[in-house]
XYZ file of C-alpha atoms in Angstrom:
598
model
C 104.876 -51.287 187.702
C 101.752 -51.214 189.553
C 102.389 -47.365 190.542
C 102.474 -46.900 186.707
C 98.975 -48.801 185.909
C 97.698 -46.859 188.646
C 98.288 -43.269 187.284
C 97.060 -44.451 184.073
C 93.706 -45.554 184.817
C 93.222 -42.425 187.172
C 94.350 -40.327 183.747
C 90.947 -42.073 182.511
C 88.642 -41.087 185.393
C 87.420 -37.582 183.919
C 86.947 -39.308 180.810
C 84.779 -42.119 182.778
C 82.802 -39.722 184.458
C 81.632 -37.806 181.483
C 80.505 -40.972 179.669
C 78.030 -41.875 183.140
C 77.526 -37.953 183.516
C 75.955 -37.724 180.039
C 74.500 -41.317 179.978
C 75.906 -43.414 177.530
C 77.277 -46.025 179.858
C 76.293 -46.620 183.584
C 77.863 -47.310 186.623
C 78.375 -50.733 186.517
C 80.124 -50.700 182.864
C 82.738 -47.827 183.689
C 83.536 -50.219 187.028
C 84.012 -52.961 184.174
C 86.077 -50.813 181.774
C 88.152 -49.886 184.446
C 88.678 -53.773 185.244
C 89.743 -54.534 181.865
C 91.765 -51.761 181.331
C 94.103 -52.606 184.650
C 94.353 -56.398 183.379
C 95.555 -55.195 179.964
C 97.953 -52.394 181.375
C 99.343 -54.552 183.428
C 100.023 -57.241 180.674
C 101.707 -54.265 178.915
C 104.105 -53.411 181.678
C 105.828 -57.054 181.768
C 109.426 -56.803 180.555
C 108.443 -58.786 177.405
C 105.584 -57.445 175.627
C 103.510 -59.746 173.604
C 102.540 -58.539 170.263
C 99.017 -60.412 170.916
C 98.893 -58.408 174.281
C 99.212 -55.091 172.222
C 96.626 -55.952 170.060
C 94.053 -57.133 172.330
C 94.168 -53.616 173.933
C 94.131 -51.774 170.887
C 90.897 -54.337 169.708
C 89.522 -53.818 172.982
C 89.546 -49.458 173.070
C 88.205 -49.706 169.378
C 84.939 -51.743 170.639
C 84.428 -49.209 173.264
C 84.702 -46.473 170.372
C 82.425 -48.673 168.423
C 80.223 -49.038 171.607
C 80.142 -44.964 172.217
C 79.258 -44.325 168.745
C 76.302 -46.513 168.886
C 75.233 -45.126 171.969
C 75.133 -41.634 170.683
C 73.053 -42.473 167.858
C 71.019 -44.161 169.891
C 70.365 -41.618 172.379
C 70.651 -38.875 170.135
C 73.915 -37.387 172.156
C 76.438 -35.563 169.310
C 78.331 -33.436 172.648
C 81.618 -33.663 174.535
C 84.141 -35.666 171.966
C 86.777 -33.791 173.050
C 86.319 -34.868 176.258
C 85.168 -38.646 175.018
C 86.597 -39.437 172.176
C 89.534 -38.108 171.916
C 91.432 -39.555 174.794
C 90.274 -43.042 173.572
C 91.966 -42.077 170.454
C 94.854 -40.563 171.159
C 95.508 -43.688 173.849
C 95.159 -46.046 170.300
C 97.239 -44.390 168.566
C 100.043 -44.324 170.994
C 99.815 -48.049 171.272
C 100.316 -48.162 167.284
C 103.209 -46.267 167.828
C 104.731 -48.657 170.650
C 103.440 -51.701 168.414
C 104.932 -50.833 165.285
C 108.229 -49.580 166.758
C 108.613 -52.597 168.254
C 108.085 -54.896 165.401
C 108.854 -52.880 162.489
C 108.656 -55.601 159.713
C 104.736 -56.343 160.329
C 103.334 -54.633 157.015
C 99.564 -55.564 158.237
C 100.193 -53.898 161.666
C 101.282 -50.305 159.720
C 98.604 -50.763 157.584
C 96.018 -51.493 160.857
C 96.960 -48.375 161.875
C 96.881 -46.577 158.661
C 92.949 -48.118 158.759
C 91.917 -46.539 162.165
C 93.398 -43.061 161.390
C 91.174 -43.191 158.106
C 87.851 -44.595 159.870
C 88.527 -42.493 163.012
C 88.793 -39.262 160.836
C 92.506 -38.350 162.259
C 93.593 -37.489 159.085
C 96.808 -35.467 160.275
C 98.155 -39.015 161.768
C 98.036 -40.812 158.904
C 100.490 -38.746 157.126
C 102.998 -39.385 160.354
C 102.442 -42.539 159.786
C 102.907 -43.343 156.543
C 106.452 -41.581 156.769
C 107.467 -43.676 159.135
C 106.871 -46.658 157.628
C 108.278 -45.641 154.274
C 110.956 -44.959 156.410
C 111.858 -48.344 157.109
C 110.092 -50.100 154.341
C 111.620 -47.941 150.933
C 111.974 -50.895 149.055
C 108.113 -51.667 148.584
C 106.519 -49.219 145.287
C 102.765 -50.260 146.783
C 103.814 -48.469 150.038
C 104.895 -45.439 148.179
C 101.954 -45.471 145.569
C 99.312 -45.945 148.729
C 100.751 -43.081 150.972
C 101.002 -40.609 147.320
C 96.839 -41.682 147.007
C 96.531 -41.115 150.555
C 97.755 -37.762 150.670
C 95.733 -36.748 146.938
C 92.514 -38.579 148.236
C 92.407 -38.192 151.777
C 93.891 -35.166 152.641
C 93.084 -33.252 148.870
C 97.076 -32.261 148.751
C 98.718 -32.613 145.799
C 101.826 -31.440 146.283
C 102.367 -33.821 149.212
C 101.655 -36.556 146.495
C 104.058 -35.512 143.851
C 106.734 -35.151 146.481
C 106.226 -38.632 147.429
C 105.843 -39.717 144.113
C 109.512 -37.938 143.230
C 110.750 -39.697 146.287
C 109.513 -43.382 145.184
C 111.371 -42.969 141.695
C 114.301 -42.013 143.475
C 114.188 -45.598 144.857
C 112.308 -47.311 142.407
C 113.304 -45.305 138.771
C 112.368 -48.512 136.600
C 108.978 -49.303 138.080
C 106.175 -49.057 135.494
C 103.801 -48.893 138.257
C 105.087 -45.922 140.090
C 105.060 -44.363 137.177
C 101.888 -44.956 135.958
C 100.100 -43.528 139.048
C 102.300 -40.931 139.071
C 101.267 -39.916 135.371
C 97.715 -40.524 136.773
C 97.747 -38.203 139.826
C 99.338 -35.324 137.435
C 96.259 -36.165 134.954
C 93.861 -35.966 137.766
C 95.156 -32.767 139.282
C 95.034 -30.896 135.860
C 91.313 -32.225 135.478
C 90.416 -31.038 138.947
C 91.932 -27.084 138.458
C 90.442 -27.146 134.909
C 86.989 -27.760 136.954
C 87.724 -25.100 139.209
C 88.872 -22.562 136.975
C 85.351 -23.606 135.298
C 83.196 -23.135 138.397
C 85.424 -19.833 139.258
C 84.287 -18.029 135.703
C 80.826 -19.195 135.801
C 80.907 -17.518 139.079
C 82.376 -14.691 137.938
C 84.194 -13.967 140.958
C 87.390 -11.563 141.713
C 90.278 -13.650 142.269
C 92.772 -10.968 143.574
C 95.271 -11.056 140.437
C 95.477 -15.100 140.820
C 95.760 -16.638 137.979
C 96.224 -20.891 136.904
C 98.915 -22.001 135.313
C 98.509 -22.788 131.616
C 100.511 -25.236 131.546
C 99.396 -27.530 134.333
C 96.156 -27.223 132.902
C 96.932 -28.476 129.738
C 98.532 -31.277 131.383
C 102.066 -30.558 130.727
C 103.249 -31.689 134.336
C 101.732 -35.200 132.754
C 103.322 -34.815 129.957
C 106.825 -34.461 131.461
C 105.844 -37.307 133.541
C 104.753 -39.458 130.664
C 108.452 -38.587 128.346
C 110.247 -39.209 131.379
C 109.020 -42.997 131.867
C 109.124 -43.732 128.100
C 113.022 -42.780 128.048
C 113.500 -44.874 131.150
C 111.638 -48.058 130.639
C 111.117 -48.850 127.436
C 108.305 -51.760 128.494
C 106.282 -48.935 129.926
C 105.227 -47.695 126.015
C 101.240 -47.092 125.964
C 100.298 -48.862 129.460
C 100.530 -45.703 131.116
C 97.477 -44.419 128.321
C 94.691 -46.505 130.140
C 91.540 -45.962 128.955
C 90.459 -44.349 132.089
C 93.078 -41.712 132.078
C 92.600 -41.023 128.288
C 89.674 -39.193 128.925
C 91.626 -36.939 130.933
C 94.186 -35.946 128.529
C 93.667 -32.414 127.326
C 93.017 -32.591 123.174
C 96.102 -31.429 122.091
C 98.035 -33.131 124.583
C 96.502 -36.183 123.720
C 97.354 -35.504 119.923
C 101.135 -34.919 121.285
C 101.104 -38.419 123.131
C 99.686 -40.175 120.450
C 101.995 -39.203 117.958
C 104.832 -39.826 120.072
C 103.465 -43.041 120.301
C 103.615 -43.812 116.547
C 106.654 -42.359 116.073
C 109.127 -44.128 118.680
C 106.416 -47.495 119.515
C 105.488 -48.318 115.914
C 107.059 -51.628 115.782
C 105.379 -52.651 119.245
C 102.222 -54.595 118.718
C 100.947 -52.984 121.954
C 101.201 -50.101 120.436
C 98.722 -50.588 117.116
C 96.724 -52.611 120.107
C 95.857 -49.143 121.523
C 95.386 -46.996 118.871
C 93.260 -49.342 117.521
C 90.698 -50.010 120.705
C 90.908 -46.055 120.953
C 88.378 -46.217 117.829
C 85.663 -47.730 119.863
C 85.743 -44.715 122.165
C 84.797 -42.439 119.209
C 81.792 -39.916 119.529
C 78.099 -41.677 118.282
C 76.525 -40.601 115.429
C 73.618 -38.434 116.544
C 70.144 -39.585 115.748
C 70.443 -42.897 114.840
C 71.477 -43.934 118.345
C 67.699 -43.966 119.605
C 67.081 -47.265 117.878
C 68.825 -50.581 118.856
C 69.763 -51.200 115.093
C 70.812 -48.000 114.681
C 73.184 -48.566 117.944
C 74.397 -51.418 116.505
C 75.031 -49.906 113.648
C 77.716 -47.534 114.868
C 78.945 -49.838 116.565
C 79.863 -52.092 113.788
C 81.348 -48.658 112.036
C 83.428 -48.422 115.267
C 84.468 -51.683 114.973
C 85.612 -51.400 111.260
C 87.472 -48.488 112.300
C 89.281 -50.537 114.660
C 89.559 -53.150 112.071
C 90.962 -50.994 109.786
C 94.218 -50.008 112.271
C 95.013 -53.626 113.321
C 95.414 -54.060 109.370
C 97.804 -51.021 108.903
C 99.374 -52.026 111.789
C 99.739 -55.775 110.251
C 101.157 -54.052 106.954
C 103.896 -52.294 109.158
C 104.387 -55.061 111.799
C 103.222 -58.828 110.346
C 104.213 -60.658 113.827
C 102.427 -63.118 116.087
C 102.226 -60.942 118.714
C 100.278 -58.160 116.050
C 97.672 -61.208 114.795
C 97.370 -62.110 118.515
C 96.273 -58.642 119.412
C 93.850 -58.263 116.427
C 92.460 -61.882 116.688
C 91.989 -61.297 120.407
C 90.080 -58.455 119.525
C 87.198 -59.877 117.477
C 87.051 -62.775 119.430
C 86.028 -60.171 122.706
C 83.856 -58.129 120.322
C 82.214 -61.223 119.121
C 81.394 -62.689 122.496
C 79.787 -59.353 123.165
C 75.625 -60.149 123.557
C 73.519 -58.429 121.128
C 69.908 -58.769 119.942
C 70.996 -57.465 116.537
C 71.328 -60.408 114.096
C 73.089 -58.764 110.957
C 75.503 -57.454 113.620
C 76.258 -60.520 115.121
C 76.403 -62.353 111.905
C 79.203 -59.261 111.047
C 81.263 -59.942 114.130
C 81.272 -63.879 113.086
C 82.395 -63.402 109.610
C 85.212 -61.583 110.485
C 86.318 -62.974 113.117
C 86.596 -66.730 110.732
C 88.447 -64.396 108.329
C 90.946 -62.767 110.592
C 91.377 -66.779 111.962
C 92.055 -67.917 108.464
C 94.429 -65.099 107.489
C 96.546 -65.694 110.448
C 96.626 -69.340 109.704
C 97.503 -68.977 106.309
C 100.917 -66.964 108.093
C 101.590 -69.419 110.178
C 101.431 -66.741 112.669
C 98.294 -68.162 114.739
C 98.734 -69.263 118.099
C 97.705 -72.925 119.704
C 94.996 -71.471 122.026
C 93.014 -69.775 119.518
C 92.333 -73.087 116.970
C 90.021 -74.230 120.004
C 87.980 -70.763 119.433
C 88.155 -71.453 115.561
C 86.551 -74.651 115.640
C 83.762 -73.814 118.499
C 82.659 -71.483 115.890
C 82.564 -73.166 112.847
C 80.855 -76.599 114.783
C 78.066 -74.150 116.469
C 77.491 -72.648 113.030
C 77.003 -76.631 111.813
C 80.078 -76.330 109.489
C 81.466 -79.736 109.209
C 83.800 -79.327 106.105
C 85.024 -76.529 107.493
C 85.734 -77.445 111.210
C 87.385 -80.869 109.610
C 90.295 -78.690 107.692
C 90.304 -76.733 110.515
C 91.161 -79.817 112.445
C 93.810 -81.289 110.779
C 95.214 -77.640 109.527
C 95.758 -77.806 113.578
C 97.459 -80.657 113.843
C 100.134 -80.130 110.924
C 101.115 -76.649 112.064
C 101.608 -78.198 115.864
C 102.370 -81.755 115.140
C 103.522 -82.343 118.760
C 101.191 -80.247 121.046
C 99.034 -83.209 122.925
C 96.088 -80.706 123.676
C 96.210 -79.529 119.479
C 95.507 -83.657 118.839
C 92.915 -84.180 121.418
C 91.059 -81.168 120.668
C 91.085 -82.160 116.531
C 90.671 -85.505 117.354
C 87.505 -85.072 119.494
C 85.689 -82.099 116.891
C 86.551 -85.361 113.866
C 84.831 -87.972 116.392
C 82.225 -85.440 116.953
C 81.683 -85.059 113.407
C 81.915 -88.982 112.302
C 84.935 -88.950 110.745
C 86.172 -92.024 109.054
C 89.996 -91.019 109.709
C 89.390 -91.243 113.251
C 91.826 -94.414 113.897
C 94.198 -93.811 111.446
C 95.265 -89.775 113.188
C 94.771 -91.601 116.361
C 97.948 -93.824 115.081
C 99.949 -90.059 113.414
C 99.166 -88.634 116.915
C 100.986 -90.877 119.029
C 103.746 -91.310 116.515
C 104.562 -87.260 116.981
C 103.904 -86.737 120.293
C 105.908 -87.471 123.549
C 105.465 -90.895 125.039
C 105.655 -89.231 128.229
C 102.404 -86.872 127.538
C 100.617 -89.449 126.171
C 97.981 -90.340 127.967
C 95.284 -87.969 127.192
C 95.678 -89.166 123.475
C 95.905 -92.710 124.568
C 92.543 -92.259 126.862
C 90.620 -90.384 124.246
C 91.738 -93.289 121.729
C 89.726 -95.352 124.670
C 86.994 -93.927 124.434
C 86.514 -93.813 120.732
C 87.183 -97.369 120.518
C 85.136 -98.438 122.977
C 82.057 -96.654 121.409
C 82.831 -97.491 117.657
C 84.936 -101.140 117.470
C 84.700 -104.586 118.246
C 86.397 -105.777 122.141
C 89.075 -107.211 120.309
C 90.960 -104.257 118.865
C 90.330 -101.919 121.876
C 91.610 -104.676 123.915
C 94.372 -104.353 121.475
C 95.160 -100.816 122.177
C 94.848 -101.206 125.676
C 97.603 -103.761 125.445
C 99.259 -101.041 123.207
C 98.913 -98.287 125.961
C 100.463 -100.344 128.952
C 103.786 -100.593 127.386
C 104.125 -96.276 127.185
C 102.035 -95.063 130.127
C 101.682 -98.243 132.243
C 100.753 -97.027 135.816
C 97.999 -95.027 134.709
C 96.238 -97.007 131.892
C 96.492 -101.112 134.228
C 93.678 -99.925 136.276
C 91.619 -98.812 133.364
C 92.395 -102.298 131.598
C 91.062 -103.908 134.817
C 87.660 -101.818 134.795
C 87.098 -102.252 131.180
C 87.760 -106.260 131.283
C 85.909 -106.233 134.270
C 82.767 -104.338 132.533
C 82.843 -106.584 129.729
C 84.389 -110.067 130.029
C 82.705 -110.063 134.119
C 85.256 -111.629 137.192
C 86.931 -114.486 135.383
C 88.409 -111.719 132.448
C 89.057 -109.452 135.005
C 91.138 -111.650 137.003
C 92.846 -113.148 133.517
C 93.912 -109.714 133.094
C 95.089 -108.736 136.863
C 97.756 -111.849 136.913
C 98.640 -110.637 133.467
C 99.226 -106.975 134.813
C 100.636 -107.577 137.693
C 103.898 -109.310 136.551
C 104.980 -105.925 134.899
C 106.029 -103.118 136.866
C 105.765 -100.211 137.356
C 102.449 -101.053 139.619
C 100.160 -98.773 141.265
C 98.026 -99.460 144.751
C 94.596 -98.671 142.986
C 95.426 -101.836 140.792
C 95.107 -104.242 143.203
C 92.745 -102.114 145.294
C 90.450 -102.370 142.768
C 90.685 -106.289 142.042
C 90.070 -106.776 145.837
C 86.631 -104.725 145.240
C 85.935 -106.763 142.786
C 86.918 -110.407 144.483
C 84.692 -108.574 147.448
C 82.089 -107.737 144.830
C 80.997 -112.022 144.314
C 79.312 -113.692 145.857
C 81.243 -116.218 147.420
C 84.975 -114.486 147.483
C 87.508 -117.013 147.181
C 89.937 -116.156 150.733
C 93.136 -117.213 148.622
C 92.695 -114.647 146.196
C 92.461 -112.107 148.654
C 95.268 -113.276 150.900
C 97.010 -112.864 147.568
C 96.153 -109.674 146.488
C 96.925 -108.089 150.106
C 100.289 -110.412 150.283
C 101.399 -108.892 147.048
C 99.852 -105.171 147.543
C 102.205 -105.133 151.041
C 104.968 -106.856 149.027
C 104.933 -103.339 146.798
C 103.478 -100.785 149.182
C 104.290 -101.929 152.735
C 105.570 -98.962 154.124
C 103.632 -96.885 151.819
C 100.122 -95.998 151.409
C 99.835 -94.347 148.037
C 102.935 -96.339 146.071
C 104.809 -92.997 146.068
C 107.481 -93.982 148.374
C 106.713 -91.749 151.216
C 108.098 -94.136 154.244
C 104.790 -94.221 156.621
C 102.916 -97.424 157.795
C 100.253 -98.505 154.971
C 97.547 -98.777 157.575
C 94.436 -98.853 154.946
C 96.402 -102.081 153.774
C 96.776 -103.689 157.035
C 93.615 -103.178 158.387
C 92.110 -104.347 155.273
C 92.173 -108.088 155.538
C 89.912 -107.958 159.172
C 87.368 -105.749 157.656
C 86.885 -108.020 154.408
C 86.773 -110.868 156.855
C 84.369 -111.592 159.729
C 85.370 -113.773 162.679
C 82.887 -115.500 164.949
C 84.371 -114.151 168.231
C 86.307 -110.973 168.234
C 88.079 -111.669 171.174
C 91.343 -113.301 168.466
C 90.685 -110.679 165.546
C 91.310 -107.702 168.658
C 94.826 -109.268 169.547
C 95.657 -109.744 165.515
C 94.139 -105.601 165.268
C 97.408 -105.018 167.757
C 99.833 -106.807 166.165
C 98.574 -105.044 162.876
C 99.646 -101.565 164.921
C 102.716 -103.274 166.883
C 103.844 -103.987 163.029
C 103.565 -100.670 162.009
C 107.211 -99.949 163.128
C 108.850 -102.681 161.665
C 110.483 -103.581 157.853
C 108.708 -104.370 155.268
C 110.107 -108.025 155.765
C 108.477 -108.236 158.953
C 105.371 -106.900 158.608
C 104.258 -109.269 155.956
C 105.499 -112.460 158.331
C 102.692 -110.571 160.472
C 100.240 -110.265 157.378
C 101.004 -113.548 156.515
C 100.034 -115.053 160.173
C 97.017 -113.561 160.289
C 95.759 -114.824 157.188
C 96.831 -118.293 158.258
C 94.548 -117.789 161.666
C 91.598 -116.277 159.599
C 91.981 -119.052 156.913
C 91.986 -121.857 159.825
C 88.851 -120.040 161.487
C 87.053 -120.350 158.332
């Protein structure tokens, strides 16, 4: 082993010298390099290889890379990196190799590699590389989709790309993503020889008898590409016509793939969705566009435009999803900023009219009534957001979020119905999801009636969602009727289970709270709290010592003397492996002693 290390840090020596000959380190670093570089070849000559061993050597030659680099600019030295650099990263790169041979599986480590061949500008690796990790890791489209950009991007070669692209469908022929790039490389090369052949003829130069192919510059490899993935997957439809690449279609390719689009995808609501946000890319009208209003003005003619497609499209195709795309649209166009009143006031009008016509189908979905009432309360409407309202709540009687939102525009508005849809509410929906409606019904009541009746509905609410509404019953008694209600209503609540630990955590805060707490009430509270959660902190049955509730009682008691309370502190964490049973005998002691002290 050592004879190994030895003839590879005397491989290093030229290298060494040149970088003391030329000055960008001195003598004293290259003795240091050459220190670290025996400890970490000799790590990497044990008979079991850490992977953190690999990569601490590979971290450790990039820093000296980084280091050189810096030193050259510094010094203004741009000589020798055949002689410098190039061992350095040649050495790196045959530690990748060793490192991802060895642990195949590690994605990150491939891609670490693929990262320093890119910033280290060793192109010609990183196409070695990438095949062997598609070797072993076929079943991953990103892989294949990253080393296809790699080779188009990175090393400008475009037939590399489509072969890899080929060889991903071969593995992957249903994946809309794989596709997709695929149809965008093809779209991209066409552009780029179009661009060529321009700069070639303004040139005016002799090209030998070469000549491009017409047909890859009008796109037709795309083409192929795009017919090919529509007969395959018939999800992939228009998502492969992105916005981006649409402006590299060739025209009358683009005319081809839209009409194939209307003729085979006319009953997809994607489909209309496309054509009709392909109005708002439509050339300006001239002069006008100088002038804000006259901007806004085409773009409210754009908008129509689009507004007109979404309705032939509902003519042909009178579905949710269709109303979904075309009420999504306004409601993006409307949220647009302008400065232009009349255009704003455009975008608002019909958006409340698409709203209304979709409600009128019974085609609108639950998300969107939200949107619908924002707008007609921020435009002071308060007929209209009240139909609005309850038009929610009969078309989805049972949807908890449909009643609270309704229920909180009516309160907002001063409706005198308030209580009575608070009652039709919690008659359609699910006990079980409840409690917002029950909460909100709180609220209201606690603003607008007498103590009384929203005691009454608090009483109401504990018998369907107990747990969650006894504390709240506690605070509000508490807030209004002071201790003695509170604690009327705690040894009412605390006879019917299902119980939670902030329940009597909160009556001990308040006991705490007076001014003279009464010891047998909190003895009692902690007695019972342990009775129910004595093994578990948070009532959730998780079996773990409730420590909070046995260290409790010492800290809401002070001793003269702490000499007893220190020996009771270790029988509170002797007891913390014992039942239940017996740790409240121990509870139950140490109350007695505290009591006696007092």
């Amino acid at each position: 082993m050592a004879e190994i290390v030895q003839q590879r840090i005397e491989d290093r020596i030229p290298q060494l010298e040149q970088l003391e000959r030329v000055g960008l380190f001195t003598q004293k670093e290259v003795k240091s390099i050459i220190k670290k570089a025996t400890a970490l070849e000799y790590k990497l000559q044990r008979l079991t290889v850490n992977k953190e061993d690999l990569i601490a050597y590979i971290q450790y030659e990039i820093n000296v890379l980084e280091l050189i680099k810096k030193r050259r600019a510094h010094i203004h030295y741009q000589f020798k990196r055949e002689e410098i650099e190039f061992p350095i990263i040649q050495r790196i790169n045959s530690i990748f190799r060793r490192a991802t041979k060895k642990w195949k599986d590690d994605v990150q480590l491939w891609f670490s590699h693929v990262a320093f061949c890119k910033k280290w500008a060793t192109k010609g690796q990183i196409s070695k590389v990438f095949s062997s990790m598609l070797a072993i890791h076929p079943d991953k489209p990103a892989l294949w989709i990253m080393a296809a950009k790699s080779e188009l991007e990175d090393r400008d070669s475009s037939e590399s790309a489509r072969h890899l692209f080929l060889r991903a469908l071969r593995f992957h022929p249903n994946n809309k993503k794989v596709y997709q790039e695929y149809f965008r490389m093809e779209l991209l090369h066409s552009e780029k020889l179009r661009k060529q052949k321009e700069d070639l003829d303004k040139a005016d130069l002799d090209l030998g008898g070469y000549e491009f192919s017409p047909e890859i510059l009008n796109g037709k490899l795309a083409e192929v590409v795009y017919i090919d993935a529509t007969e395959k997957i018939r999800g992939v439809r228009p998502s492969l016509l992105t916005p981006p690449l649409i402006v590299l279609l060739h025209h009358h390719v683009h005319l081809r793939f839209l009409s194939s689009l209307q003729k085979n995808y006319a009953d997809d609501s994607v489909t209309w969705d496309f054509m009709a946000k392909r109005e708002l890319e439509a050339p300006g009208a001239g002069e006008e566009l100088h002038t804000a209003r006259g901007r806004a003005s085409d773009i409210d003619r754009r908008e129509e435009r689009c507004c007109q497609v979404y309705e032939e499209g509902l003519r042909s195709l009178g579905t949710e999803p269709m109303w979904t795309c075309y009420v999504a649209f306004c409601l993006e166009r409307l949220k647009r900023k302008t400065n232009v009143q009349e255009l704003k006031e455009k975008r608002q009008e019909r958006m409340l009219g698409v709203l209304r016509r979709a409600h009128d189908s019974s085609l609108l979905k639950e998300n969107y009534y939200r949107n619908w009432l924002e707008i007609l309360l921020s435009s002071e409407d308060a007929e209209g957001a009240a139909g609005v309202a309850m038009a929610a709540t009969q078309r989805y009687s049972q949807s908890v979020s449909v009643w609270c939102l309704s229920l909180q525009a009516l309160m907002q508005l001063g409706s005198g119905d308030v209580g009575r849809l608070f009652q039709d509410a919690l008659t359609h929906v699910n006990p079980k999801d409840s409690l917002p409606l029950w909460q909100l019904q709180i609220q209201w009541s606690t603003a607008n009636q007498r103590p009384e009746e929203t005691e009454a509905i608090f009483k109401s609410a504990i018998t369907t969602v107990a747990m969650e509404m006894k504390e709240s019953y506690l605070n509000w008694s508490y807030s209004t009727g002071g201790y003695k209600k509170a604690r009327k209503t705690f040894l009412s609540l605390r006879e019917n289970r299902p119980l939670s630990k902030g329940l009597f955590t909160r009556m001990i805060e308040v006991e705490k709270e007076q001014e003279t707490p009464k010891i047998n009430n909190l003895r009692d509270y902690y007695e019972r709290a342990l009775q129910e959660f004595g093994t578990s902190d948070d009532g959730a049955g998780t079996a773990r010592p409730a420590g909070k509730l046995w260290e409790d009682p010492l800290e809401s008691h002070e001793v003269p003397g702490g000499g007893e309370c220190g020996e009771i502190h270790l029988q509170i964490h002797s007891a913390a492996d014992r039942t239940p049973v017996m740790q409240l005998c121990v509870c139950v002691c140490m109350w007695d002693h505290l009591q006696h002290d007092t």
